[in-house]
XYZ file of C-alpha atoms in Angstrom:
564
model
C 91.556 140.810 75.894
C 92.725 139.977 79.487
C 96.360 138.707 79.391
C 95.609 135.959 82.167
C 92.280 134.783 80.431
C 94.711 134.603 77.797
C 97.284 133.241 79.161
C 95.453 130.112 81.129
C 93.363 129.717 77.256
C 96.951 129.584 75.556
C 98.988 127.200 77.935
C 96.432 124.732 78.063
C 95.753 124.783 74.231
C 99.231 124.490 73.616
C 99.369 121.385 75.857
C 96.765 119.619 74.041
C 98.029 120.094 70.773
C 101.476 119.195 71.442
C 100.500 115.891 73.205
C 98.137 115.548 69.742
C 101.083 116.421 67.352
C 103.480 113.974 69.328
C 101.280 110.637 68.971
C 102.250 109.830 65.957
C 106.237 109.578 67.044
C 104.451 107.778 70.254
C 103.466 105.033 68.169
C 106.669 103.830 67.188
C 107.981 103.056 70.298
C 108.616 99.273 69.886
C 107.438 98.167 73.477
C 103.383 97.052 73.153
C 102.855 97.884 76.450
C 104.850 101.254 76.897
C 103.249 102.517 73.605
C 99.865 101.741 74.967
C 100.318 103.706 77.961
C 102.107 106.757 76.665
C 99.454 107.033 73.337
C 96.891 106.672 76.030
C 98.335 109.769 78.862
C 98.857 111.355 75.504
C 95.029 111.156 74.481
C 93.781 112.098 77.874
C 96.050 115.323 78.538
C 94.174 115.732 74.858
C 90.855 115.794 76.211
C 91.818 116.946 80.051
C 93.273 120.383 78.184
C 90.961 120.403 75.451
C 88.138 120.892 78.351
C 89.547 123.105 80.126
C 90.120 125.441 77.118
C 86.310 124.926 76.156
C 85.525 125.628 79.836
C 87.075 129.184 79.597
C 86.061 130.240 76.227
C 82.598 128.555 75.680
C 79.190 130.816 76.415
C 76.279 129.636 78.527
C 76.929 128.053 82.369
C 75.990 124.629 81.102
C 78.008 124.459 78.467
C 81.157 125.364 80.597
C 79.991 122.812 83.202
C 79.642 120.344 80.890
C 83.203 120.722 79.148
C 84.697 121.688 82.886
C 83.497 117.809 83.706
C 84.858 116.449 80.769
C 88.279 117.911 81.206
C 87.522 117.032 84.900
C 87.315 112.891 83.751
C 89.713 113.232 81.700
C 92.567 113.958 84.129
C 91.085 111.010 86.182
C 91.917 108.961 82.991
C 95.072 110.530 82.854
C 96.445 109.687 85.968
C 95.399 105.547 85.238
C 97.550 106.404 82.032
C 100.379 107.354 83.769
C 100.555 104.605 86.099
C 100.242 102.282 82.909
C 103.063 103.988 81.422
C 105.578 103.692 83.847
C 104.652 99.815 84.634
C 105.005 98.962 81.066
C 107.824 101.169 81.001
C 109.464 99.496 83.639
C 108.719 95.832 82.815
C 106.014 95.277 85.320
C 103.743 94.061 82.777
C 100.178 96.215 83.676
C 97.797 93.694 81.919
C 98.918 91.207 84.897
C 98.882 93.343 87.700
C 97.269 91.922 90.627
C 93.751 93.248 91.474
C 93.343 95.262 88.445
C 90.242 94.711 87.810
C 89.854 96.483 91.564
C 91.944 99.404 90.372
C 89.736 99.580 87.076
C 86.925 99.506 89.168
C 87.888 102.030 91.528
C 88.741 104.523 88.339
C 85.178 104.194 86.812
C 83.434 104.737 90.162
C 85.770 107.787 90.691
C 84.875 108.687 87.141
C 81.324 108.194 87.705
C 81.147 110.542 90.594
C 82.754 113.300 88.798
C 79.849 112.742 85.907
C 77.551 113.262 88.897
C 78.560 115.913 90.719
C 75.653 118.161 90.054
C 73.612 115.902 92.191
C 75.565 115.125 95.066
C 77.911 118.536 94.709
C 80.768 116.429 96.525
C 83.571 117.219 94.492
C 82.848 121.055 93.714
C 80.416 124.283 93.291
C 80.111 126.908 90.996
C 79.565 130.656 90.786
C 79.987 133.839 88.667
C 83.545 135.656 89.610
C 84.917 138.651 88.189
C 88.465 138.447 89.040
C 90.991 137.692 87.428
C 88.454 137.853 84.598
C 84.904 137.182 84.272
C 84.867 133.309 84.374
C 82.502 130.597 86.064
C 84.472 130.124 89.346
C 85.010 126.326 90.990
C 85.316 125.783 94.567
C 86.488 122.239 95.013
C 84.620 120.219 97.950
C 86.513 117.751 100.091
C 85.925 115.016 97.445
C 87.927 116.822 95.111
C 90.951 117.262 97.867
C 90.779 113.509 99.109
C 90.567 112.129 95.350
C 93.575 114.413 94.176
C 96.038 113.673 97.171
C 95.404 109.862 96.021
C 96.032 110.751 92.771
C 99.480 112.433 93.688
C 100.062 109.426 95.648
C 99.746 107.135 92.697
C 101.545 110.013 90.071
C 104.064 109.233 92.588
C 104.698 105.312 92.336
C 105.139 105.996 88.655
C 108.080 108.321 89.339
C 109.499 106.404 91.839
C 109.600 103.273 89.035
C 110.823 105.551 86.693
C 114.050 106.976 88.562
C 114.975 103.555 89.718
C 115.006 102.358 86.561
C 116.987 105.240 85.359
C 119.451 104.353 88.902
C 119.871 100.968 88.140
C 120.489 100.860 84.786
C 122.819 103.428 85.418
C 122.794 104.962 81.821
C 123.193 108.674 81.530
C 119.749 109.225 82.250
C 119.787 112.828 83.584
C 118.134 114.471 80.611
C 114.584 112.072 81.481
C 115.256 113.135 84.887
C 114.785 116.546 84.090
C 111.967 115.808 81.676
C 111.027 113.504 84.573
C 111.027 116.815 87.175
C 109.353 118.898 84.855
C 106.387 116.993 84.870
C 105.690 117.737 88.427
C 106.519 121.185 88.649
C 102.908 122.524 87.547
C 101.958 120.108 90.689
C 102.101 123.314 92.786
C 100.045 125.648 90.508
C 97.143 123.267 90.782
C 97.903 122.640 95.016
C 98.318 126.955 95.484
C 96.364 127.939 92.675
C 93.104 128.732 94.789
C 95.621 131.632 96.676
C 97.264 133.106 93.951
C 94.559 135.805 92.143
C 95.853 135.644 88.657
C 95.580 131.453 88.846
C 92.453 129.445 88.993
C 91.484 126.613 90.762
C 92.671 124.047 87.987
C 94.962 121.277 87.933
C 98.051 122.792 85.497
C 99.720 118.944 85.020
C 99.067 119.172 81.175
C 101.920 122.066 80.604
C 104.029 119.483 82.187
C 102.824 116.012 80.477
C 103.624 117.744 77.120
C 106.925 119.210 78.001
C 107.915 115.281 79.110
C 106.401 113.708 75.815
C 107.667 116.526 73.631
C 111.690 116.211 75.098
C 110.804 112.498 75.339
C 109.670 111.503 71.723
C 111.554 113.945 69.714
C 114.963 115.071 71.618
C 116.045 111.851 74.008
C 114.125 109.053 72.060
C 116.874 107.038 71.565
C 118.071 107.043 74.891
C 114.272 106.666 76.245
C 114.689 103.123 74.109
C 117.795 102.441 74.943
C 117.180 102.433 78.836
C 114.293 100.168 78.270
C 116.008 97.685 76.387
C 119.461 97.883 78.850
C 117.881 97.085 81.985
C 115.877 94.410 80.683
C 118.836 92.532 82.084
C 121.897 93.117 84.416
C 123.815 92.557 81.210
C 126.252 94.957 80.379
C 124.599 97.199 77.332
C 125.946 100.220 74.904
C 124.012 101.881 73.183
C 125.430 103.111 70.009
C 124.428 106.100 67.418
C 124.293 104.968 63.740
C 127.628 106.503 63.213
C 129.277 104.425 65.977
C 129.864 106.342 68.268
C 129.182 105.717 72.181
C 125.583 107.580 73.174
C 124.846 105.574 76.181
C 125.608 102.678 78.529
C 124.450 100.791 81.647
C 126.351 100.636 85.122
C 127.545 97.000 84.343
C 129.457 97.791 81.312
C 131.134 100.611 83.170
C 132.192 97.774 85.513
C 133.008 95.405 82.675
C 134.449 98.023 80.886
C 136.436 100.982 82.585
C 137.568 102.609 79.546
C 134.259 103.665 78.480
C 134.219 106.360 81.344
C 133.880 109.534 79.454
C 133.798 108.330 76.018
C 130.309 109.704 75.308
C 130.465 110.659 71.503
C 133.718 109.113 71.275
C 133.275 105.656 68.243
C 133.498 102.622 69.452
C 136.603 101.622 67.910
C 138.643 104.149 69.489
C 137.248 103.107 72.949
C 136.771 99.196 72.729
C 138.281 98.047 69.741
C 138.467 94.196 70.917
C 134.246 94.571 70.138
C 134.319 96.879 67.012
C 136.546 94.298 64.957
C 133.981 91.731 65.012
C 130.232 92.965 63.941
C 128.617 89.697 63.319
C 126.112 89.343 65.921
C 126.624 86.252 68.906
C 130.240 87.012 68.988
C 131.980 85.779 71.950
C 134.941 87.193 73.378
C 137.413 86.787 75.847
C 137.983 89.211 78.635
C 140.119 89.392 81.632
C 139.277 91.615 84.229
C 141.683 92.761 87.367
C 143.314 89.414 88.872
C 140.382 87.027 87.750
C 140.594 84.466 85.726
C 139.464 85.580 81.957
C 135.633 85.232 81.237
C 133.469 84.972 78.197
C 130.937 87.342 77.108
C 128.445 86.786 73.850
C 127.775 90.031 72.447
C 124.368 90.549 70.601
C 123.087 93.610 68.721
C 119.658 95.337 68.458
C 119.320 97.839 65.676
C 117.093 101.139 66.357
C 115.145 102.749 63.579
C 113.765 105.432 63.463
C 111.017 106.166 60.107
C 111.975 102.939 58.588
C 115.658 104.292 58.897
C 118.476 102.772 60.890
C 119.005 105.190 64.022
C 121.677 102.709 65.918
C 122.111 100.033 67.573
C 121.843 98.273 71.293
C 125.393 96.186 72.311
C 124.473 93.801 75.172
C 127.372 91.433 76.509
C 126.177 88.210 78.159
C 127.943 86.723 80.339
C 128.177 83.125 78.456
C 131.593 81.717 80.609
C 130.192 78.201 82.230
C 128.461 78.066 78.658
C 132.044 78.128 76.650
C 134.184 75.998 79.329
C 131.587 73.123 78.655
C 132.094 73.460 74.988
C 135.236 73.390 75.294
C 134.912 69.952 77.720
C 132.471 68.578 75.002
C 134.846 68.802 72.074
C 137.937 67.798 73.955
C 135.614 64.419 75.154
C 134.937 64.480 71.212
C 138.272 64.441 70.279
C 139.236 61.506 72.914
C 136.142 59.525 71.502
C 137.203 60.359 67.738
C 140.844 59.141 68.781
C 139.492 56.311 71.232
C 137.317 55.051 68.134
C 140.607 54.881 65.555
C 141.888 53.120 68.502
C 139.338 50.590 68.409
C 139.211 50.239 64.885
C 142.995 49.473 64.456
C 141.966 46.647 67.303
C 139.041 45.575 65.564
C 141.544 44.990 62.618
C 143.930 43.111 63.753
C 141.585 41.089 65.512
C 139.192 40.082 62.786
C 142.699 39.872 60.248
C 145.493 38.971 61.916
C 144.932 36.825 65.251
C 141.564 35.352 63.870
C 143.356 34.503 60.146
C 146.513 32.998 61.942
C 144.284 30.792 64.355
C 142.256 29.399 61.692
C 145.534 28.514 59.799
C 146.509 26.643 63.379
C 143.096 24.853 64.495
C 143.037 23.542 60.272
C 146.393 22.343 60.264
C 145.872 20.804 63.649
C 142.698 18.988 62.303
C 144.933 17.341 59.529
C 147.212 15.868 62.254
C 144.890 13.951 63.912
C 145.779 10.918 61.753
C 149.141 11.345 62.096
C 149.427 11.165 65.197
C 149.916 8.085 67.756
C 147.272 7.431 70.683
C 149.466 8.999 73.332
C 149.335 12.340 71.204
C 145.776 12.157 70.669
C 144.833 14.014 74.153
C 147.793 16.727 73.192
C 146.145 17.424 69.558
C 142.449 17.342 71.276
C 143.739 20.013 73.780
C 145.820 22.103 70.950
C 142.290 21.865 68.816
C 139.974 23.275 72.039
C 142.320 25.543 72.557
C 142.528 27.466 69.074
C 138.852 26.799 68.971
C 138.715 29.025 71.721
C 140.876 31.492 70.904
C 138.721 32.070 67.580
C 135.838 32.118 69.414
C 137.148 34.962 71.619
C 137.955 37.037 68.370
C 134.519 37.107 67.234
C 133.385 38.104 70.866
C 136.284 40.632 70.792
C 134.920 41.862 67.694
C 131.304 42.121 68.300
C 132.655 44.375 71.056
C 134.418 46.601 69.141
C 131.806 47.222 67.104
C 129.042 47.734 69.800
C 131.819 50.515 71.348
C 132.620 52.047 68.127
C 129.268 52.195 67.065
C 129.219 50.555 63.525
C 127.030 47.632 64.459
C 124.250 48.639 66.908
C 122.709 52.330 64.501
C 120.306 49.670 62.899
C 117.705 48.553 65.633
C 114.777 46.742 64.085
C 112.447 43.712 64.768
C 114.182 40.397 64.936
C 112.458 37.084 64.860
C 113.641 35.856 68.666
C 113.529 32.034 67.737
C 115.369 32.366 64.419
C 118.145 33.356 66.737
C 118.036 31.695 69.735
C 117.523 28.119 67.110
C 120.633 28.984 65.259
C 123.019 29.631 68.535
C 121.693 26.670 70.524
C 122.258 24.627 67.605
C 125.871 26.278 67.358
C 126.463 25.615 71.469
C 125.141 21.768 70.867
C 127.949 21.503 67.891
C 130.706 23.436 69.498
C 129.713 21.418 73.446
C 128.753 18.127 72.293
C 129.399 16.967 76.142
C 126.562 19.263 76.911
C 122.572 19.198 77.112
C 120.643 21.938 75.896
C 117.223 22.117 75.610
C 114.570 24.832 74.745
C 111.300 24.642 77.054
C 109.063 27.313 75.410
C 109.137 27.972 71.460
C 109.144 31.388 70.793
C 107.558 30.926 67.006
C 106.438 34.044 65.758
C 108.120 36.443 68.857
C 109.924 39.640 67.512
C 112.088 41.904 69.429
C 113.792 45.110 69.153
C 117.327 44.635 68.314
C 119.698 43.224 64.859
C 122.437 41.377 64.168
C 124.177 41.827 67.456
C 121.337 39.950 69.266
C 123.217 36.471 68.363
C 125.851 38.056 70.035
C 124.082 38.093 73.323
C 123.088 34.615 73.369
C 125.941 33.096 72.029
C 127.914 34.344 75.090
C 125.508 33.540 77.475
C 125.336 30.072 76.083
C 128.766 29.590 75.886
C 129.401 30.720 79.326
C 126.892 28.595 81.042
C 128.749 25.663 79.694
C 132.621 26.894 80.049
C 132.325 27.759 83.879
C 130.330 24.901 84.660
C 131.678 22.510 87.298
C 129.811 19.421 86.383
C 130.917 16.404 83.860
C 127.330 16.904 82.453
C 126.705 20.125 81.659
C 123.052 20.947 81.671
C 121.318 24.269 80.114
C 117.602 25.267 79.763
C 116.409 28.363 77.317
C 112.575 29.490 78.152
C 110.565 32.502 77.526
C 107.831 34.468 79.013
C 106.251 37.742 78.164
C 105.942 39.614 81.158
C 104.222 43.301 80.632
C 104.868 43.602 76.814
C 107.925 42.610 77.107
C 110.059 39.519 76.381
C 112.195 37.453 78.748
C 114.608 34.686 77.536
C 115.961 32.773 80.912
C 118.992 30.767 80.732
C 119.774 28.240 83.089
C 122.678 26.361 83.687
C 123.685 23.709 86.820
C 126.692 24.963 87.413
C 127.952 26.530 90.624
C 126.128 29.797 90.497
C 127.009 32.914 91.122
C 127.371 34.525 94.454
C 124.920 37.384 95.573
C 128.176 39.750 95.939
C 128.988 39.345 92.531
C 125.533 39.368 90.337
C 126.088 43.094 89.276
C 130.207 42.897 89.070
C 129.795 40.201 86.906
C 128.396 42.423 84.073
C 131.439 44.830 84.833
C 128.765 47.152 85.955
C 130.212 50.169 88.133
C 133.405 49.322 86.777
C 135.511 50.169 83.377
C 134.757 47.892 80.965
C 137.822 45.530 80.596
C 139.464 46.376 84.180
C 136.420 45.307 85.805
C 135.642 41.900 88.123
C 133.305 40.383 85.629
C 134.114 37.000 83.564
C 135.702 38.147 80.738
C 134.451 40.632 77.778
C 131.827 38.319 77.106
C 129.481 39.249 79.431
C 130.472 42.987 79.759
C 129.745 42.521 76.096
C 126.156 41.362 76.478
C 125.473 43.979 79.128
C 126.115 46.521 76.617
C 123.928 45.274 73.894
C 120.935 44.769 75.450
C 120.997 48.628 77.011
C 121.135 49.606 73.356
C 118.134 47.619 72.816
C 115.991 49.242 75.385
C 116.846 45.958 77.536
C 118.057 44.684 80.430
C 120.462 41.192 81.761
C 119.916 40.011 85.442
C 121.282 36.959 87.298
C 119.487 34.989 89.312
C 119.890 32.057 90.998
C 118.504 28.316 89.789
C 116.945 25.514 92.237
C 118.534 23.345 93.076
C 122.094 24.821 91.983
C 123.323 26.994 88.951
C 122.589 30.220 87.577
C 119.741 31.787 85.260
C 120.942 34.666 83.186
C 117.657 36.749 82.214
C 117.695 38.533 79.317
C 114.572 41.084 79.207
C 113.986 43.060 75.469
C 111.315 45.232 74.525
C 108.671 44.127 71.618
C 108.671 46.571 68.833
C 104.482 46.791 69.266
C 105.628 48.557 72.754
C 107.616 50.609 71.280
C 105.172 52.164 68.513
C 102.354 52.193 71.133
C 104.802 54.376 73.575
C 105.832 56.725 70.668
């Protein structure tokens, strides 16, 4: 038998059944999209060999045509594979390529003119040749040349994505290099193979596509996977073996990490021991590097397998610093609040136990002198009894406010009937202002609003206030409300001396710090508070022909439901 027949019949049958024996190890690469595109080059080196090798052993002209084409196609296929491949590869996701359904299109109309050659004769001839041995000779038409040049040309942008990802990831990536290289070498038996007398006019890529999936699949698949999954991100990555030791590792953890150059093979505790201590995946550590300031890295871990069985593991460190400095901000801010709130507490105490006990024991005691005492110490004991009034009154506005800033009395909001509440604190402001006139213009019967307890709160300071900083012998104070948009308004208004346009947001200690700030007291920084917590809002506005209204807006709970 002739050793070149021979020869061409045994290189491209050994091609096709090493790119059949390695599919099976092609479809566990863990990528979707890479194992799509290398089981698919894999399949069409398949059939682009397995024609040619029926081309130069089957009888009969037609039949060697006929399995000449098919091998023909088949490297067309091939080529679309390839491209595929090293997209996916890559991370250029192929399935959203632009204008891919031109490229498809492009590949089946290629295709399609192969199919038809022996009508249009564009892309080759045929005749009988003796030499090298007896064979059905192709002479390729300028079809053939044009179509494989843009072939090269798009063999070539998959290479060129391949080696820069290999560059940038900057793993040890030489052995795919090679494989890489190897793959193109038979590109100049199938350019030169018309001048040479023992080749033929063939394209020779499958020797090469095998050696690449062969080295690739079964000697460097780790590292194949490991490249992938390192420059998925300019993290720093190393990849490990499952004994430990250092296989691999990306051009950032170099940087991160100079003691890892030449520690291939050497375990990672020897070489980093700072990130072999600590397994448990989302560790963060603590690194300084050179004169910078130290910075946080989260380690995570992707385990390799390899027939069900662990073949090592992917170490990625992510740069979480900004990430830990805030935690760090949040739980000092917690602590302060934790401390700030035993603060307030202790206040809150002493307030509702101590000042509030001891001026109750005062205002009853002065009560019981009233009778003892002569007419010129009436106006003395009157002022002595406003006074303590007062100062009780502040302690339960002192200690709604503690509990609004500690939190204990505003977790429960729920609807409250509005005129239950605004009945029982005008009738309180009529008792504890008897000098004063209050009167309610609207009834609010049957009006709920989103808020608790604390709502009395709110209205017992604005009552009260309209009447203490009133300038008038007869004080005078109106309650309405409205419903305005699904929600509910309660307007105060007084006929006092108003309050100037300069000072209608101060006044509410808004912008400022609570008890430091230009408003009148805690009282109304109080009721600011409490109605944000309801989903509300307090304006001031002014009355005609003099005074002040305080508006107090709330949401209805029906709002509330309806917006959920």
């Amino acid at each position: 038998m002739n050793p070149v027949f021979l020869a061409h019949v045994s290189v491209f049958g050994l091609s096709a059944l090493a790119c059949l024996a390695v599919i099976p190890r092609a479809l566990r690469i863990r990528r979707h999209d890479t194992r799509e595109g290398l089981v698919a080059l894999l399949v069409s080196v398949v059939g682009w060999a397995g024609g040619y090798v029926g081309y130069l052993v089957a009888p009969g002209e037609s039949t060697k045509m006929a399995l000449y084409i098919v091998g023909f196609v088949f490297a067309l296929f091939a080529v679309a594979a390839w491209l595929y491949f090293c997209a996916a590869y890559t991370g250029r996701s192929p399935r959203h390529a632009p204008y891919r359904r031109v490229v498809i299109g492009t590949f089946v109309a290629t295709a399609a003119l192969k199919v038809t050659n022996s009508v249009h004769g564009l892309y080759f001839t045929t005749a009988w040749a003796t030499e090298p041995f007896p064979h059905l000779a192709i002479r390729h038409g300028v079809l053939y040349w044009a179509v494989l040049g843009i072939s090269y040309a798009v063999i070539a942008v998959g290479f060129f994505m391949l080696i820069e990802q290999f560059y940038y990831t900057g793993a040890d990536s030489r052995p795919l290099i090679v494989l890489a290289a190897l793959t193109a070498l038979p590109t100049a038996a199938t350019v030169f193979g018309g001048t040479a007398s023992w080749l033929l006019p063939l394209m020779y890529e499958p020797p090469g596509v095998a050696l690449f999936a062969v080295g690739t699949l079964f000697v460097y698949f780790r590292r194949f996977e490991a490249i992938q999954f390192a420059a998925e991100s300019d993290d720093a990555a190393i990849f490990l073996d499952q004994s430990g030791r250092i296989r691999d590792y990306n051009r950032a953890a170099r940087e991160l990490f100079p003691a890892l150059g030449g520690s291939i093979g050497d375990p990672l505790e020897s070489v980093l021991p700072r990130i072999a201590i600590d397994r448990d995946d989302d560790e963060v550590i603590e690194i300084r590097t050179g004169d910078e300031a130290s910075r946080c890295y989260q380690i995570s871990r992707n385990a390799f397998t390899s027939g069900g069985a662990p073949a090592g593991e992917l170490l990625t460190m992510d740069d979480v610093t900004e990430r830990e400095r805030y935690r760090v901000r949040l739980e000092e801010r917690t602590e302060q609040l934790e401390e700030r709130t035993g603060q307030l507490e202790a206040l809150n105490r002493v307030v509702r136990h101590d000042i509030r006990n001891d001026m109750t024991v005062i205002h009853g005691w002065t009560e019981t002198l009233r009778d003892h005492v002569d007419e010129e110490g009436q106006d003395a004991i009157e002022r002595v009894v406003r006074a303590s009034a007062h100062v009780i009154e502040l302690t339960e506005t002192a200690r709604d406010f503690v509990d609004s800033l500690a939190g204990d009395a505003v977790l429960d909001v729920k609807p409250v009937a509005l005129d239950e509440v605004l009945t029982a604190e005008v009738q309180t402001a009529r008792d504890s202002f008897p000098n004063a006139t209050f009167r309610v213009s609207e009834d609010p019967t049957g009006v709920t609003v989103l808020a608790n307890e604390m709502l009395a709160s709110v209205f017992r300071n604005l009552l009260n206030n309209a009447v203490q900083h009133n300038d008038t012998d007869e004080p005078e104070v109106t309650v309405a409300c409205e419903e305005v948009d699904d929600r509910i308004r309660v307007r105060i208004a007084d006929n006092g001396p108003g309050v100037p346009d300069a000072e209608k947001d101060e006044i509410f200690g808004k912008g400022e710090k609570g008890l430091e700030s230009a408003g009148s007291g805690i009282g109304l920084y109080l009721v600011s508070i409490l109605t944000r917590q309801f989903d509300g809002e307090v304006w001031v506005e002014d009355n005609d022909p003099r005074g002040a209204v305080f508006v107090v807006e709330l949401a209805r709970p029906e709002r509330t439901r309806t917006a959920e």
